[in-house]
PDB file of N, CA and C in Angstrom:
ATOM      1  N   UNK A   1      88.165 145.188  76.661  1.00 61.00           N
ATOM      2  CA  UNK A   1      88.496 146.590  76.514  1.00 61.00           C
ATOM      3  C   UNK A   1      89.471 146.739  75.350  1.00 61.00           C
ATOM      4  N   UNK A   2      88.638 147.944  74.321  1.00 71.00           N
ATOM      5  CA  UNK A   2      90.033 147.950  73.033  1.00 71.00           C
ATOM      6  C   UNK A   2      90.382 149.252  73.333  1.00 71.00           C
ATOM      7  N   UNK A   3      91.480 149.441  72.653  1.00 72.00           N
ATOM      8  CA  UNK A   3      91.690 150.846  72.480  1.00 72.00           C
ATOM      9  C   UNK A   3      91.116 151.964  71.169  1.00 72.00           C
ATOM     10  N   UNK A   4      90.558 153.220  71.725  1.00 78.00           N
ATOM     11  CA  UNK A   4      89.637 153.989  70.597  1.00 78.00           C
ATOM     12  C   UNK A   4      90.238 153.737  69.700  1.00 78.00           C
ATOM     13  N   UNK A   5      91.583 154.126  69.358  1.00 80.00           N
ATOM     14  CA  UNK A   5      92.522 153.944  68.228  1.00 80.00           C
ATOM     15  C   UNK A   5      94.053 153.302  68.352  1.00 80.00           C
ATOM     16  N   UNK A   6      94.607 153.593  67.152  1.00 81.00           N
ATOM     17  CA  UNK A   6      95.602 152.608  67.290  1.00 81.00           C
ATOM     18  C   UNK A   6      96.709 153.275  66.328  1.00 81.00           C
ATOM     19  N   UNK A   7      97.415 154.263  66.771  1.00 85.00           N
ATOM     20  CA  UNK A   7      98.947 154.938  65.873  1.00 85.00           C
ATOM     21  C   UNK A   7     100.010 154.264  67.063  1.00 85.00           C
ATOM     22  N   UNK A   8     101.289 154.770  66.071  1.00 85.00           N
ATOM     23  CA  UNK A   8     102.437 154.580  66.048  1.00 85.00           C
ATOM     24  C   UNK A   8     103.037 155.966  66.010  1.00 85.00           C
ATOM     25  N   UNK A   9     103.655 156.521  67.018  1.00 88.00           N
ATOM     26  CA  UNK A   9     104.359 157.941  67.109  1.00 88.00           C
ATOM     27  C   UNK A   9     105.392 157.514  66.830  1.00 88.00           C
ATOM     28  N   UNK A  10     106.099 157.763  65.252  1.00 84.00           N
ATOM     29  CA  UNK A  10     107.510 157.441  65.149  1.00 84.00           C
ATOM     30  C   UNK A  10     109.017 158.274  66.016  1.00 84.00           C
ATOM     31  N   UNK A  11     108.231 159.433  66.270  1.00 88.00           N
ATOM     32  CA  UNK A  11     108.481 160.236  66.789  1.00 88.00           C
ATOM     33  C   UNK A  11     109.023 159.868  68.211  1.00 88.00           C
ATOM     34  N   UNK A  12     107.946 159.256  68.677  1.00 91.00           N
ATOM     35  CA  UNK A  12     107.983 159.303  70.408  1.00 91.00           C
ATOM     36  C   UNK A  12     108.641 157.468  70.758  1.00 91.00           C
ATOM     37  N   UNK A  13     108.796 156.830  69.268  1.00 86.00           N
ATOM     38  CA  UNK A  13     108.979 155.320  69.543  1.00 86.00           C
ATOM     39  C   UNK A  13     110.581 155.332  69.653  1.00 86.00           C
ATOM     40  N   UNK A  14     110.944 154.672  70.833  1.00 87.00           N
ATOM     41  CA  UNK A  14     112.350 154.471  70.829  1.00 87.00           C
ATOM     42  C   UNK A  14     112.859 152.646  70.691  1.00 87.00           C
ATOM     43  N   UNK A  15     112.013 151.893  70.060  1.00 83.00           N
ATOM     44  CA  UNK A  15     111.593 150.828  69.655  1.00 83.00           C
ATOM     45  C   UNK A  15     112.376 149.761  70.314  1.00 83.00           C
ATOM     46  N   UNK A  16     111.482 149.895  71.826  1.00 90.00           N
ATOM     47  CA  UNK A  16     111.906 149.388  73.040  1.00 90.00           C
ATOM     48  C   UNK A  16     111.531 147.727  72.495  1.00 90.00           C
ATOM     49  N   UNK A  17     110.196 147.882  72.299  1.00 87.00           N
ATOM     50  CA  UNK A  17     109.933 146.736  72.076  1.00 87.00           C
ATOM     51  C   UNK A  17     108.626 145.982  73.228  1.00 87.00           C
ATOM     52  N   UNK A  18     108.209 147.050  74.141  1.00 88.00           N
ATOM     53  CA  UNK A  18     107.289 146.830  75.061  1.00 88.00           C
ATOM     54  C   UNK A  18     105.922 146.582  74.140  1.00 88.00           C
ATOM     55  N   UNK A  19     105.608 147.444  73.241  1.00 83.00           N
ATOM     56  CA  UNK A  19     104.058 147.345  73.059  1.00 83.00           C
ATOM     57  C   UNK A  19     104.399 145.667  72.400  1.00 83.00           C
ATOM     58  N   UNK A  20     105.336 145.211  71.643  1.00 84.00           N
ATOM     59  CA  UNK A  20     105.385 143.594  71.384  1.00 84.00           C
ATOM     60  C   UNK A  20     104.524 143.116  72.009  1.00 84.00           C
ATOM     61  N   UNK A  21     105.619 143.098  73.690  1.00 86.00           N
ATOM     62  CA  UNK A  21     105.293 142.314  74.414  1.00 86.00           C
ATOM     63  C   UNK A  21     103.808 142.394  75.217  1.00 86.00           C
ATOM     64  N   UNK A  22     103.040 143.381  74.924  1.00 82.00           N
ATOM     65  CA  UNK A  22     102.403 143.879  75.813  1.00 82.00           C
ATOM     66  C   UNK A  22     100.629 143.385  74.676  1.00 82.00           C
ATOM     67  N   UNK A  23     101.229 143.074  73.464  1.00 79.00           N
ATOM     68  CA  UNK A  23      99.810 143.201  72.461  1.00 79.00           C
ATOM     69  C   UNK A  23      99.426 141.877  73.092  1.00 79.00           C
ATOM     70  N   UNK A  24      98.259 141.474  73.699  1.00 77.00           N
ATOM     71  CA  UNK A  24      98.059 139.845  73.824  1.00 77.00           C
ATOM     72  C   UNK A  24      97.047 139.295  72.590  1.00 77.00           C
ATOM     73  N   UNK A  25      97.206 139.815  71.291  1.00 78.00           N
ATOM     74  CA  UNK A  25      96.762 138.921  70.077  1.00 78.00           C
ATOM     75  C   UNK A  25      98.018 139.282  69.195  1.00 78.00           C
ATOM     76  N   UNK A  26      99.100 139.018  69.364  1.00 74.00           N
ATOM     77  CA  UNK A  26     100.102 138.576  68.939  1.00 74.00           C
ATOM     78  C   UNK A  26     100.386 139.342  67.162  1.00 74.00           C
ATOM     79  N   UNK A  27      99.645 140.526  67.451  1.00 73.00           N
ATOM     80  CA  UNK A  27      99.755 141.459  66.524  1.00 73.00           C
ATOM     81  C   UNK A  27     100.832 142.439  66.037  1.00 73.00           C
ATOM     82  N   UNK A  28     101.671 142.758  66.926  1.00 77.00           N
ATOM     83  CA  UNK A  28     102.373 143.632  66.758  1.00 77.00           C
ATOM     84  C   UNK A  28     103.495 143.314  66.487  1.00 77.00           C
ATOM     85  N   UNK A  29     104.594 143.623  65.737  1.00 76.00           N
ATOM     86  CA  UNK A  29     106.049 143.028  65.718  1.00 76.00           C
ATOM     87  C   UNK A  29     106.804 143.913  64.841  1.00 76.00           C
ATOM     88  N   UNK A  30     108.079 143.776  65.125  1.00 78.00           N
ATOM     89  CA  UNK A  30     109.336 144.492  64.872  1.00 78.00           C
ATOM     90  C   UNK A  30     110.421 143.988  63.882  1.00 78.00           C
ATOM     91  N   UNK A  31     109.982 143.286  62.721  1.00 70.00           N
ATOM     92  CA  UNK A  31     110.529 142.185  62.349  1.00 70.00           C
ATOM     93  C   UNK A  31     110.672 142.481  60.635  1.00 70.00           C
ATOM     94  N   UNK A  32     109.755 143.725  60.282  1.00 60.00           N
ATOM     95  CA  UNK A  32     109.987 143.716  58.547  1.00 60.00           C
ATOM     96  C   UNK A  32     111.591 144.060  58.291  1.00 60.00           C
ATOM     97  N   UNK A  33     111.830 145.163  59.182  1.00 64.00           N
ATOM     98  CA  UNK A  33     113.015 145.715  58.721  1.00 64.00           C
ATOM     99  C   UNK A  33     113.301 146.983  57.583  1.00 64.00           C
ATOM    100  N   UNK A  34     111.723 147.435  57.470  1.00 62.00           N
ATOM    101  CA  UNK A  34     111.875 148.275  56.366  1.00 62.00           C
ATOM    102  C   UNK A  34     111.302 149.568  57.298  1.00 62.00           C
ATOM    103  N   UNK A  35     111.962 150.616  57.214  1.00 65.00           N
ATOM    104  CA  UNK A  35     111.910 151.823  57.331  1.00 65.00           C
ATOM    105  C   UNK A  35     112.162 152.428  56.663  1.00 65.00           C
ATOM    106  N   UNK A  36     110.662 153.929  56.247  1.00 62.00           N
ATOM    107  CA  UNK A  36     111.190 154.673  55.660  1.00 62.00           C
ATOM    108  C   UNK A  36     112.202 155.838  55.562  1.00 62.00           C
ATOM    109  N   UNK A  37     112.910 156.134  54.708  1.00 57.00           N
ATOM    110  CA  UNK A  37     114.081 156.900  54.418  1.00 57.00           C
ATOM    111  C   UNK A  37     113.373 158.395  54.740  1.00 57.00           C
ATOM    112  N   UNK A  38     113.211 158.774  54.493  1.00 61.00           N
ATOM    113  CA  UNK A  38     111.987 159.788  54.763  1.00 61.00           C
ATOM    114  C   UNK A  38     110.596 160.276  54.861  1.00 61.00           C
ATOM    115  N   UNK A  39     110.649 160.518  56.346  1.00 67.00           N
ATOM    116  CA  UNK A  39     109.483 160.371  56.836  1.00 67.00           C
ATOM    117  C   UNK A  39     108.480 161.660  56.115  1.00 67.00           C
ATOM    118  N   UNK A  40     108.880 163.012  56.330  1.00 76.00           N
ATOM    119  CA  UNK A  40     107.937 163.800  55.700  1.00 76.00           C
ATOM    120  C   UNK A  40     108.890 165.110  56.590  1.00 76.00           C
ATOM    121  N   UNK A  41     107.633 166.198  56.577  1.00 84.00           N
ATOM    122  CA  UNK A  41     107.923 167.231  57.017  1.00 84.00           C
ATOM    123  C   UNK A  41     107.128 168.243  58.014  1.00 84.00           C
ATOM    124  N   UNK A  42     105.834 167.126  58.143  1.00 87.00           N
ATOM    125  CA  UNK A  42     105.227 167.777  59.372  1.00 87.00           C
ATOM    126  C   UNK A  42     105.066 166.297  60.533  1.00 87.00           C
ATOM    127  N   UNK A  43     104.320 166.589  61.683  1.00 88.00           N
ATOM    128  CA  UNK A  43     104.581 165.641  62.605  1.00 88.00           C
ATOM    129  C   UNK A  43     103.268 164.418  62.403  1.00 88.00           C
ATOM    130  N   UNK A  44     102.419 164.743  61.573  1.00 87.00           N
ATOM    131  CA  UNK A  44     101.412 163.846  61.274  1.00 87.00           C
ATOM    132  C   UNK A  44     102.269 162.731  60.052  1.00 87.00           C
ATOM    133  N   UNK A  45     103.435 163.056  59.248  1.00 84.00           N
ATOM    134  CA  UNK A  45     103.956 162.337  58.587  1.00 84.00           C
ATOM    135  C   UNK A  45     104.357 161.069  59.290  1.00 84.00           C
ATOM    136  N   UNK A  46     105.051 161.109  60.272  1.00 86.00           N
ATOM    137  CA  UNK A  46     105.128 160.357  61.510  1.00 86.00           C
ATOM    138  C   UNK A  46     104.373 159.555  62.247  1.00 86.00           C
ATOM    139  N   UNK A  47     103.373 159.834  62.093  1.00 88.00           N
ATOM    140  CA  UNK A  47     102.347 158.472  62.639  1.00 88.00           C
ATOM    141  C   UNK A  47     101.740 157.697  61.887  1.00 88.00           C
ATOM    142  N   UNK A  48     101.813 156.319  61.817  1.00 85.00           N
ATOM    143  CA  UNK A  48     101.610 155.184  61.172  1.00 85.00           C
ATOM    144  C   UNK A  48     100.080 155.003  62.227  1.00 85.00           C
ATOM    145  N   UNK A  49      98.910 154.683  61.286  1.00 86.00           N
ATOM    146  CA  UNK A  49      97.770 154.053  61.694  1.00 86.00           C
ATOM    147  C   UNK A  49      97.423 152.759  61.743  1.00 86.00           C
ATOM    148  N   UNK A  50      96.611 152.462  62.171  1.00 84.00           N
ATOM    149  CA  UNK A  50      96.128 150.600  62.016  1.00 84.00           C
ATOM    150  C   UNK A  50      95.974 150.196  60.490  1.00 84.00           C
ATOM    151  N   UNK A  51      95.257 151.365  59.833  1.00 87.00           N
ATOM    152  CA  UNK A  51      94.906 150.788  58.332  1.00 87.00           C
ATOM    153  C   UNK A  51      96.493 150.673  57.736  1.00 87.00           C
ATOM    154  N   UNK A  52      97.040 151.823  57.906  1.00 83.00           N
ATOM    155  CA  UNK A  52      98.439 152.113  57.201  1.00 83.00           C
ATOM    156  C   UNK A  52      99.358 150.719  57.152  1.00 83.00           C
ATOM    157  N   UNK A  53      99.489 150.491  58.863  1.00 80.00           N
ATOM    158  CA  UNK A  53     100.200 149.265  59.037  1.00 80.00           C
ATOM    159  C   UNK A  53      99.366 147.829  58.719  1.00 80.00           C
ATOM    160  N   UNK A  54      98.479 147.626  58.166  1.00 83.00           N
ATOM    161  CA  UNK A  54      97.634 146.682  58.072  1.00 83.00           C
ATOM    162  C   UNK A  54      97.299 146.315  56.872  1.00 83.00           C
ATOM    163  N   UNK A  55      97.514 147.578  55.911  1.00 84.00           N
ATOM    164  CA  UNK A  55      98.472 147.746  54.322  1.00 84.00           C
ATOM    165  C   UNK A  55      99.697 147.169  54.259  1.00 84.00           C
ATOM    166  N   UNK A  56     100.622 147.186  55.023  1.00 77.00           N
ATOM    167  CA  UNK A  56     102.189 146.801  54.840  1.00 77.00           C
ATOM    168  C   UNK A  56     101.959 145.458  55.202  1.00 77.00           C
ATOM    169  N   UNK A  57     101.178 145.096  56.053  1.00 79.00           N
ATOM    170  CA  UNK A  57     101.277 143.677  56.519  1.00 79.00           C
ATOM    171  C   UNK A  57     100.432 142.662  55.204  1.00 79.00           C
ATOM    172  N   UNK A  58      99.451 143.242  54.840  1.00 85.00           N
ATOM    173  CA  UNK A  58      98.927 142.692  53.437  1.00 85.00           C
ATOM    174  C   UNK A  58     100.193 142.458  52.752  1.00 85.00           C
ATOM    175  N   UNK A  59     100.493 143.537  52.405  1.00 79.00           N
ATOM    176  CA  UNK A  59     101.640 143.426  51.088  1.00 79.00           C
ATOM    177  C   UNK A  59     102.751 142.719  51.719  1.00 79.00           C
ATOM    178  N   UNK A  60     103.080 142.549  52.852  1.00 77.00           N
ATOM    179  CA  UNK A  60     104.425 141.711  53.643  1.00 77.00           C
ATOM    180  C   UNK A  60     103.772 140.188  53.381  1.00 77.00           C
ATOM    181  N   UNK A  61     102.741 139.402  53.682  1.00 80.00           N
ATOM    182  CA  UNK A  61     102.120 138.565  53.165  1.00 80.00           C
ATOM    183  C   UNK A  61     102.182 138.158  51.596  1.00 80.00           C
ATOM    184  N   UNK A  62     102.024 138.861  50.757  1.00 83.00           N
ATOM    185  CA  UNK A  62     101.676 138.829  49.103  1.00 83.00           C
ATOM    186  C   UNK A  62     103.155 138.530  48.620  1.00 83.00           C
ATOM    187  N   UNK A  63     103.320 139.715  48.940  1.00 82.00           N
ATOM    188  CA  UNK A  63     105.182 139.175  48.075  1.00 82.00           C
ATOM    189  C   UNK A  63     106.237 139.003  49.338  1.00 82.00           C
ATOM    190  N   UNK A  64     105.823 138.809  50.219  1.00 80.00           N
ATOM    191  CA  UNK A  64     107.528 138.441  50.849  1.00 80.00           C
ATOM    192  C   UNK A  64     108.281 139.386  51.645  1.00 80.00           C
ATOM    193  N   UNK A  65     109.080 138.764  52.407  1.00 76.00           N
ATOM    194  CA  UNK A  65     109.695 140.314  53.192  1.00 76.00           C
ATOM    195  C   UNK A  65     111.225 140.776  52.293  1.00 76.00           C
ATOM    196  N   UNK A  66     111.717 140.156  51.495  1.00 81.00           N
ATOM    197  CA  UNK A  66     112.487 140.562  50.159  1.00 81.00           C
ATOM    198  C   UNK A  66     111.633 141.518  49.133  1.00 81.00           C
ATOM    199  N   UNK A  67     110.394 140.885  48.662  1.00 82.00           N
ATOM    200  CA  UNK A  67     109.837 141.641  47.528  1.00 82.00           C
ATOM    201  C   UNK A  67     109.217 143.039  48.393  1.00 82.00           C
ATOM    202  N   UNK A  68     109.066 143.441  49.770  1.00 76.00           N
ATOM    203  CA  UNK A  68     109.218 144.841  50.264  1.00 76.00           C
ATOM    204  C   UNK A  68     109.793 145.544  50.686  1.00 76.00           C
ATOM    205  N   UNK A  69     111.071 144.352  51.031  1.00 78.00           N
ATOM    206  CA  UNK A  69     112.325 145.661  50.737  1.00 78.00           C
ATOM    207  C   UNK A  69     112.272 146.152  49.943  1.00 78.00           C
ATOM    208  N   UNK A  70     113.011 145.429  48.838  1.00 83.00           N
ATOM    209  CA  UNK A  70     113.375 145.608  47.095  1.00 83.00           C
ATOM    210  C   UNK A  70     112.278 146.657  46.918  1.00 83.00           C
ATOM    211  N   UNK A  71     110.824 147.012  46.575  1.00 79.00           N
ATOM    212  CA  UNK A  71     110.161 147.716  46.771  1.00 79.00           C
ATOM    213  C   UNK A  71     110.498 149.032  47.751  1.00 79.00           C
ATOM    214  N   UNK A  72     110.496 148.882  48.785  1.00 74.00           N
ATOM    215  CA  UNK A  72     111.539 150.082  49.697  1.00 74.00           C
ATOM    216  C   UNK A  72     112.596 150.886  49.184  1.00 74.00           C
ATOM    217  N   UNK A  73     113.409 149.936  48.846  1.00 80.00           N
ATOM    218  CA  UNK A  73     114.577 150.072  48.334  1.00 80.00           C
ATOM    219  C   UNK A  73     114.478 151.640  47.290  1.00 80.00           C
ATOM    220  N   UNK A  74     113.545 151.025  45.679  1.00 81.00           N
ATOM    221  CA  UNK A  74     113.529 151.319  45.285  1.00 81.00           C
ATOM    222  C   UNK A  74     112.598 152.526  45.197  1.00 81.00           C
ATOM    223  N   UNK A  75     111.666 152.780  46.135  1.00 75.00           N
ATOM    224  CA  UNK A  75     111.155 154.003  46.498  1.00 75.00           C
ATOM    225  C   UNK A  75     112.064 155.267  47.140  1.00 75.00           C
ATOM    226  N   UNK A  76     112.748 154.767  47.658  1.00 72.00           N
ATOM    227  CA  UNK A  76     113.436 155.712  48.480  1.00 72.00           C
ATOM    228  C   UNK A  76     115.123 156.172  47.522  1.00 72.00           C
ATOM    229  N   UNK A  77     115.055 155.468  46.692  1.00 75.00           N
ATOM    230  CA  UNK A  77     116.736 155.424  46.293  1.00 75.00           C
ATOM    231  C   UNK A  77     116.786 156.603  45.761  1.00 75.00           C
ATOM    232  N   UNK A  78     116.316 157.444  45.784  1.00 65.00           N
ATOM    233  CA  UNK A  78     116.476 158.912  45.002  1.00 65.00           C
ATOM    234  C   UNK A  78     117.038 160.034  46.295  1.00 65.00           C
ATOM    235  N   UNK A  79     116.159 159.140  47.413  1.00 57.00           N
ATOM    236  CA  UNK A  79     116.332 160.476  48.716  1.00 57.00           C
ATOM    237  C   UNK A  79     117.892 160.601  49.031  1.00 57.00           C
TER     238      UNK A  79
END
């Protein structure tokens, strides 16, 4: 049994840390450390998808969890 889909309500996440424990293919984790500085301005800005997060995890792979901060960093340094 999968689930139809697969978001992230940044909104509704109080980043207990249950779905971690709860993914049994060892998918999910709490560990980049990068959050964005601003999220947006409607409530769909707020939800992260499978592709979305599956993008960050590519690029967390490629360069490093330094080279996406630094990247972070520098996206957001204006807000």
């Amino acid at each position: 049994k999968y689930p139809a889909r697969y978001e992230i309500d940044a909104l509704r996440c109080i980043y207990c840390g249950f779905c971690v424990e709860a993914c049994p293919c060892d998918a999910v984790r709490m560990d980049t450390g990068v959050h964005p500085a601003n999220w947006g301005f409607s409530r769909r800005d707020f939800v992260e998808t499978k592709e979305l997060l599956m993008d960050r995890s590519r690029k967390l792979q490629a360069i490093g969890k330094e080279g996406l901060y630094e990247e972070h960093v520098r996206r957001y340094q204006h807000v």
